[in-house]
PDB file of C-alpha atoms in Angstrom:
ATOM      1  CA  GLN A   1     121.201 -14.522 112.658  1.00 50.00           C
ATOM      2  CA  GLY A   2     120.908 -18.098 111.372  1.00 56.00           C
ATOM      3  CA  TYR A   3     117.208 -18.615 110.703  1.00 55.00           C
ATOM      4  CA  VAL A   4     116.379 -22.236 109.936  1.00 61.00           C
ATOM      5  CA  HIS A   5     113.560 -22.736 107.470  1.00 63.00           C
ATOM      6  CA  ARG A   6     110.734 -24.611 109.102  1.00 70.00           C
ATOM      7  CA  LEU A   7     108.112 -26.610 107.257  1.00 72.00           C
ATOM      8  CA  ILE A   8     104.801 -27.623 108.751  1.00 76.00           C
ATOM      9  CA  GLN A   9     101.813 -29.558 107.496  1.00 73.00           C
ATOM     10  CA  ASN A  10      98.614 -27.561 107.015  1.00 74.00           C
ATOM     11  CA  VAL A  11      95.815 -29.109 109.113  1.00 75.00           C
ATOM     12  CA  ASP A  12      93.042 -28.312 106.606  1.00 77.00           C
ATOM     13  CA  ASP A  13      94.435 -29.747 103.385  1.00 78.00           C
ATOM     14  CA  GLY A  14      97.610 -31.603 104.454  1.00 73.00           C
ATOM     15  CA  LYS A  15      99.919 -29.506 102.225  1.00 78.00           C
ATOM     16  CA  ILE A  16     103.442 -28.686 103.393  1.00 76.00           C
ATOM     17  CA  VAL A  17     103.937 -24.929 103.995  1.00 75.00           C
ATOM     18  CA  GLU A  18     106.907 -22.844 105.138  1.00 73.00           C
ATOM     19  CA  ILE A  19     106.813 -20.693 108.272  1.00 69.00           C
ATOM     20  CA  SER A  20     108.295 -17.255 107.580  1.00 67.00           C
ATOM     21  CA  ASP A  21     111.239 -15.906 109.594  1.00 60.00           C
ATOM     22  CA  PRO A  22     109.757 -14.334 112.775  1.00 59.00           C
ATOM     23  CA  ALA A  23     112.687 -11.893 113.060  1.00 59.00           C
ATOM     24  CA  ASN A  24     112.179 -10.543 109.516  1.00 57.00           C
ATOM     25  CA  THR A  25     109.160  -8.281 110.083  1.00 52.00           C
ATOM     26  CA  THR A  26     109.937  -5.808 107.275  1.00 51.00           C
ATOM     27  CA  SER A  27     110.393  -8.394 104.556  1.00 51.00           C
ATOM     28  CA  GLN A  28     108.313  -8.015 101.457  1.00 51.00           C
ATOM     29  CA  GLU A  29     108.347 -11.777 100.922  1.00 51.00           C
ATOM     30  CA  ARG A  30     105.050 -13.272 100.103  1.00 51.00           C
ATOM     31  CA  SER A  31     103.707 -15.679 102.702  1.00 49.00           C
ATOM     32  CA  LEU A  32     103.318 -19.269 101.606  1.00 50.00           C
ATOM     33  CA  ILE A  33     100.459 -19.797 104.020  1.00 51.00           C
ATOM     34  CA  PRO A  34      97.263 -19.634 101.975  1.00 57.00           C
ATOM     35  CA  THR A  35      94.774 -17.045 103.161  1.00 65.00           C
ATOM     36  CA  LEU A  36      91.085 -17.767 103.383  1.00 66.00           C
ATOM     37  CA  SER A  37      88.357 -15.600 101.960  1.00 76.00           C
ATOM     38  CA  ASP A  38      85.696 -14.273 104.324  1.00 79.00           C
ATOM     39  CA  THR A  39      83.191 -16.857 103.098  1.00 85.00           C
ATOM     40  CA  GLN A  40      85.659 -19.696 103.495  1.00 82.00           C
ATOM     41  CA  GLU A  41      86.562 -18.452 106.965  1.00 83.00           C
ATOM     42  CA  ASP A  42      82.880 -18.148 107.924  1.00 86.00           C
ATOM     43  CA  GLU A  43      82.216 -21.633 106.560  1.00 88.00           C
ATOM     44  CA  ALA A  44      85.182 -22.997 108.510  1.00 85.00           C
ATOM     45  CA  VAL A  45      83.884 -21.391 111.708  1.00 87.00           C
ATOM     46  CA  HIS A  46      80.419 -22.777 110.977  1.00 90.00           C
ATOM     47  CA  ARG A  47      81.842 -26.265 110.401  1.00 89.00           C
ATOM     48  CA  LYS A  48      83.866 -26.047 113.610  1.00 88.00           C
ATOM     49  CA  LEU A  49      80.824 -25.010 115.637  1.00 90.00           C
ATOM     50  CA  GLU A  50      78.748 -27.798 114.168  1.00 91.00           C
ATOM     51  CA  GLY A  51      81.608 -30.225 114.753  1.00 87.00           C
ATOM     52  CA  TYR A  52      81.923 -29.193 118.388  1.00 88.00           C
ATOM     53  CA  ALA A  53      78.191 -29.473 118.927  1.00 89.00           C
ATOM     54  CA  SER A  54      78.148 -32.879 117.242  1.00 88.00           C
ATOM     55  CA  GLN A  55      81.102 -34.104 119.306  1.00 89.00           C
ATOM     56  CA  TYR A  56      79.515 -32.830 122.499  1.00 89.00           C
ATOM     57  CA  TYR A  57      76.190 -34.456 121.686  1.00 90.00           C
ATOM     58  CA  THR A  58      77.858 -37.760 120.695  1.00 90.00           C
ATOM     59  CA  LEU A  59      79.967 -37.772 123.856  1.00 90.00           C
ATOM     60  CA  LEU A  60      76.969 -37.063 126.051  1.00 90.00           C
ATOM     61  CA  LYS A  61      74.918 -39.717 124.286  1.00 91.00           C
ATOM     62  CA  SER A  62      77.649 -42.348 124.693  1.00 90.00           C
ATOM     63  CA  GLN A  63      78.130 -41.474 128.376  1.00 92.00           C
ATOM     64  CA  LEU A  64      74.400 -41.702 129.000  1.00 92.00           C
ATOM     65  CA  GLU A  65      74.337 -45.090 127.280  1.00 93.00           C
ATOM     66  CA  GLN A  66      77.294 -46.310 129.368  1.00 93.00           C
ATOM     67  CA  GLN A  67      75.648 -45.141 132.566  1.00 93.00           C
ATOM     68  CA  ARG A  68      72.380 -46.783 131.592  1.00 92.00           C
ATOM     69  CA  MET A  69      74.193 -50.073 130.920  1.00 94.00           C
ATOM     70  CA  HIS A  70      76.111 -49.739 134.186  1.00 94.00           C
ATOM     71  CA  TYR A  71      72.983 -49.156 136.238  1.00 94.00           C
ATOM     72  CA  GLU A  72      71.090 -51.913 134.462  1.00 94.00           C
ATOM     73  CA  GLY A  73      73.998 -54.241 135.240  1.00 94.00           C
ATOM     74  CA  MET A  74      73.927 -53.147 138.870  1.00 94.00           C
ATOM     75  CA  MET A  75      70.199 -53.709 138.957  1.00 94.00           C
ATOM     76  CA  GLN A  76      70.622 -57.201 137.484  1.00 94.00           C
ATOM     77  CA  ASN A  77      73.321 -57.983 140.051  1.00 94.00           C
ATOM     78  CA  ILE A  78      71.081 -56.796 142.873  1.00 93.00           C
ATOM     79  CA  GLN A  79      68.201 -58.801 141.498  1.00 93.00           C
ATOM     80  CA  HIS A  80      70.411 -61.872 141.183  1.00 92.00           C
ATOM     81  CA  GLU A  81      71.743 -61.466 144.749  1.00 90.00           C
ATOM     82  CA  HIS A  82      68.251 -61.023 146.069  1.00 87.00           C
ATOM     83  CA  LYS A  83      67.059 -64.042 144.134  1.00 87.00           C
ATOM     84  CA  ILE A  84      69.764 -66.169 145.736  1.00 84.00           C
ATOM     85  CA  GLN A  85      68.916 -64.811 149.156  1.00 80.00           C
ATOM     86  CA  ASN A  86      65.268 -65.347 148.427  1.00 75.00           C
ATOM     87  CA  GLU A  87      65.867 -69.004 147.579  1.00 77.00           C
ATOM     88  CA  LYS A  88      67.738 -69.496 150.850  1.00 74.00           C
ATOM     89  CA  LYS A  89      65.164 -67.705 152.908  1.00 71.00           C
ATOM     90  CA  LYS A  90      61.884 -67.924 151.065  1.00 69.00           C
ATOM     91  CA  ASN A  91      59.816 -66.192 153.632  1.00 58.00           C
ATOM     92  CA  ASP A  92      62.475 -64.070 155.374  1.00 57.00           C
ATOM     93  CA  GLY A  93      63.295 -60.656 153.969  1.00 60.00           C
ATOM     94  CA  SER A  94      61.083 -60.668 150.880  1.00 64.00           C
ATOM     95  CA  SER A  95      59.595 -57.336 151.888  1.00 73.00           C
ATOM     96  CA  GLU A  96      63.124 -55.950 152.480  1.00 76.00           C
ATOM     97  CA  LEU A  97      64.141 -57.110 149.025  1.00 76.00           C
ATOM     98  CA  ILE A  98      61.157 -55.430 147.460  1.00 83.00           C
ATOM     99  CA  ALA A  99      61.874 -52.230 149.382  1.00 84.00           C
ATOM    100  CA  ALA A 100      65.555 -52.288 148.313  1.00 88.00           C
ATOM    101  CA  LEU A 101      64.605 -52.903 144.685  1.00 90.00           C
ATOM    102  CA  ARG A 102      62.058 -50.118 144.772  1.00 91.00           C
ATOM    103  CA  GLN A 103      64.620 -47.779 146.271  1.00 93.00           C
ATOM    104  CA  ASP A 104      67.144 -48.722 143.570  1.00 93.00           C
ATOM    105  CA  ARG A 105      64.492 -48.278 140.886  1.00 94.00           C
ATOM    106  CA  ASN A 106      63.590 -44.844 142.259  1.00 94.00           C
ATOM    107  CA  GLN A 107      67.249 -43.824 142.306  1.00 94.00           C
ATOM    108  CA  LEU A 108      67.649 -44.979 138.703  1.00 94.00           C
ATOM    109  CA  LYS A 109      64.526 -43.079 137.655  1.00 95.00           C
ATOM    110  CA  HIS A 110      65.865 -39.951 139.324  1.00 94.00           C
ATOM    111  CA  ARG A 111      69.216 -40.367 137.552  1.00 93.00           C
ATOM    112  CA  LEU A 112      67.445 -40.910 134.226  1.00 94.00           C
ATOM    113  CA  ILE A 113      65.475 -37.683 134.692  1.00 94.00           C
ATOM    114  CA  GLU A 114      68.695 -35.770 135.412  1.00 94.00           C
ATOM    115  CA  LEU A 115      70.391 -37.210 132.336  1.00 94.00           C
ATOM    116  CA  LYS A 116      67.400 -36.340 130.145  1.00 94.00           C
ATOM    117  CA  LYS A 117      67.584 -32.761 131.434  1.00 94.00           C
ATOM    118  CA  LYS A 118      71.267 -32.636 130.512  1.00 94.00           C
ATOM    119  CA  GLY A 119      70.445 -34.022 127.056  1.00 93.00           C
ATOM    120  CA  ASN A 120      67.776 -31.356 126.551  1.00 94.00           C
ATOM    121  CA  LYS A 121      70.255 -28.695 127.636  1.00 94.00           C
ATOM    122  CA  VAL A 122      72.708 -29.923 124.984  1.00 93.00           C
ATOM    123  CA  VAL A 123      69.993 -29.793 122.322  1.00 94.00           C
ATOM    124  CA  GLU A 124      69.139 -26.223 123.369  1.00 94.00           C
ATOM    125  CA  GLU A 125      72.825 -25.252 123.199  1.00 94.00           C
ATOM    126  CA  VAL A 126      73.133 -26.683 119.707  1.00 93.00           C
ATOM    127  CA  ALA A 127      70.033 -24.744 118.617  1.00 94.00           C
ATOM    128  CA  PHE A 128      71.453 -21.569 120.164  1.00 94.00           C
ATOM    129  CA  LEU A 129      74.779 -22.022 118.368  1.00 93.00           C
ATOM    130  CA  LYS A 130      72.982 -22.613 115.061  1.00 93.00           C
ATOM    131  CA  ASN A 131      70.865 -19.482 115.568  1.00 93.00           C
ATOM    132  CA  MET A 132      73.969 -17.484 116.469  1.00 91.00           C
ATOM    133  CA  ASN A 133      75.736 -18.693 113.341  1.00 91.00           C
ATOM    134  CA  GLU A 134      72.717 -17.850 111.163  1.00 90.00           C
ATOM    135  CA  SER A 135      72.562 -14.389 112.713  1.00 89.00           C
ATOM    136  CA  LEU A 136      76.248 -13.805 112.013  1.00 87.00           C
ATOM    137  CA  GLU A 137      75.791 -14.993 108.443  1.00 87.00           C
ATOM    138  CA  ALA A 138      72.816 -12.650 107.976  1.00 87.00           C
ATOM    139  CA  ASN A 139      74.754  -9.630 109.301  1.00 87.00           C
ATOM    140  CA  LYS A 140      77.827 -10.287 107.203  1.00 88.00           C
ATOM    141  CA  GLU A 141      76.702  -8.509 103.998  1.00 88.00           C
ATOM    142  CA  PRO A 142      75.369  -5.319 105.682  1.00 88.00           C
ATOM    143  CA  MET A 143      78.648  -5.032 107.588  1.00 89.00           C
ATOM    144  CA  ARG A 144      80.629  -5.371 104.353  1.00 90.00           C
ATOM    145  CA  GLN A 145      78.564  -2.615 102.774  1.00 91.00           C
ATOM    146  CA  ARG A 146      79.106  -0.388 105.813  1.00 91.00           C
ATOM    147  CA  ILE A 147      82.859  -0.988 105.597  1.00 92.00           C
ATOM    148  CA  MET A 148      82.886  -0.040 101.914  1.00 94.00           C
ATOM    149  CA  ILE A 149      80.962   3.179 102.661  1.00 95.00           C
ATOM    150  CA  LEU A 150      83.407   4.099 105.417  1.00 94.00           C
ATOM    151  CA  LYS A 151      86.392   3.373 103.172  1.00 95.00           C
ATOM    152  CA  ASN A 152      84.964   5.651 100.480  1.00 95.00           C
ATOM    153  CA  GLN A 153      84.331   8.411 103.032  1.00 94.00           C
ATOM    154  CA  ARG A 154      87.896   8.099 104.297  1.00 94.00           C
ATOM    155  CA  LYS A 155      89.209   8.338 100.746  1.00 94.00           C
ATOM    156  CA  GLU A 156      87.148  11.477 100.098  1.00 93.00           C
ATOM    157  CA  ILE A 157      88.402  13.111 103.308  1.00 93.00           C
ATOM    158  CA  ARG A 158      92.011  12.378 102.351  1.00 92.00           C
ATOM    159  CA  GLU A 159      91.477  13.929  98.935  1.00 92.00           C
ATOM    160  CA  VAL A 160      90.000  17.078 100.480  1.00 90.00           C
ATOM    161  CA  LEU A 161      92.894  17.249 102.931  1.00 89.00           C
ATOM    162  CA  ASN A 162      95.501  16.735 100.205  1.00 88.00           C
ATOM    163  CA  ASN A 163      93.865  19.418  98.036  1.00 89.00           C
ATOM    164  CA  SER A 164      93.536  22.051 100.758  1.00 88.00           C
ATOM    165  CA  LEU A 165      96.829  21.482 102.611  1.00 88.00           C
ATOM    166  CA  PRO A 166      99.375  22.799 100.015  1.00 88.00           C
ATOM    167  CA  PRO A 167      97.715  26.250  99.614  1.00 88.00           C
ATOM    168  CA  LEU A 168      97.568  26.637 103.388  1.00 88.00           C
ATOM    169  CA  GLU A 169     101.218  25.682 103.742  1.00 90.00           C
ATOM    170  CA  GLU A 170     102.109  28.276 101.111  1.00 90.00           C
ATOM    171  CA  LYS A 171     100.207  30.974 103.003  1.00 91.00           C
ATOM    172  CA  VAL A 172     102.011  30.023 106.236  1.00 92.00           C
ATOM    173  CA  LYS A 173     105.373  30.304 104.424  1.00 92.00           C
ATOM    174  CA  GLN A 174     104.498  33.750 103.119  1.00 91.00           C
ATOM    175  CA  LEU A 175     103.389  34.935 106.546  1.00 91.00           C
ATOM    176  CA  MET A 176     106.598  33.636 108.101  1.00 91.00           C
ATOM    177  CA  LEU A 177     108.665  35.489 105.483  1.00 90.00           C
ATOM    178  CA  LYS A 178     106.729  38.717 106.146  1.00 89.00           C
ATOM    179  CA  LEU A 179     107.242  38.352 109.888  1.00 89.00           C
ATOM    180  CA  GLU A 180     110.999  37.749 109.466  1.00 88.00           C
ATOM    181  CA  HIS A 181     111.509  40.698 107.057  1.00 86.00           C
ATOM    182  CA  GLY A 182     109.211  43.206 108.328  1.00 68.00           C
TER     183      GLY A 182
END
């Protein structure tokens, strides 16, 4: 069957770990991949969520800044072009220039409002994710207690079943013998 041992690098701590043979499902070998406790797993999920929110917010912020710089550059170019035209034709087209600049300014204001709305939406999403994480953290202990109670109940039911099953089996055997012989 020729399984080749494969080693990989763990993303979290950089340690080299071995991947177990996928064909050997009944092996009692102990896995070399470290398992995380519930708290560590919850903390990892929390860190990931915060990381995603931070990355999203940083990306949005940088894109907004780039767009602002782009539009400011466009506005400066328009102003420069209009200044040149204005020098050539001092009296001609000054009202057109003002109208064009006002239109550009209005478009930029509209774009700024849209980007602020998007920024607020991101902030709301981050707050929602934080609240969700806090809620999950708060519900973790009651759920653990509930699991323990259910495990104990299951254990008690198995004990009752194991205690009552042998006498019943014996009675069935005796009845079967009576039916066969008589």
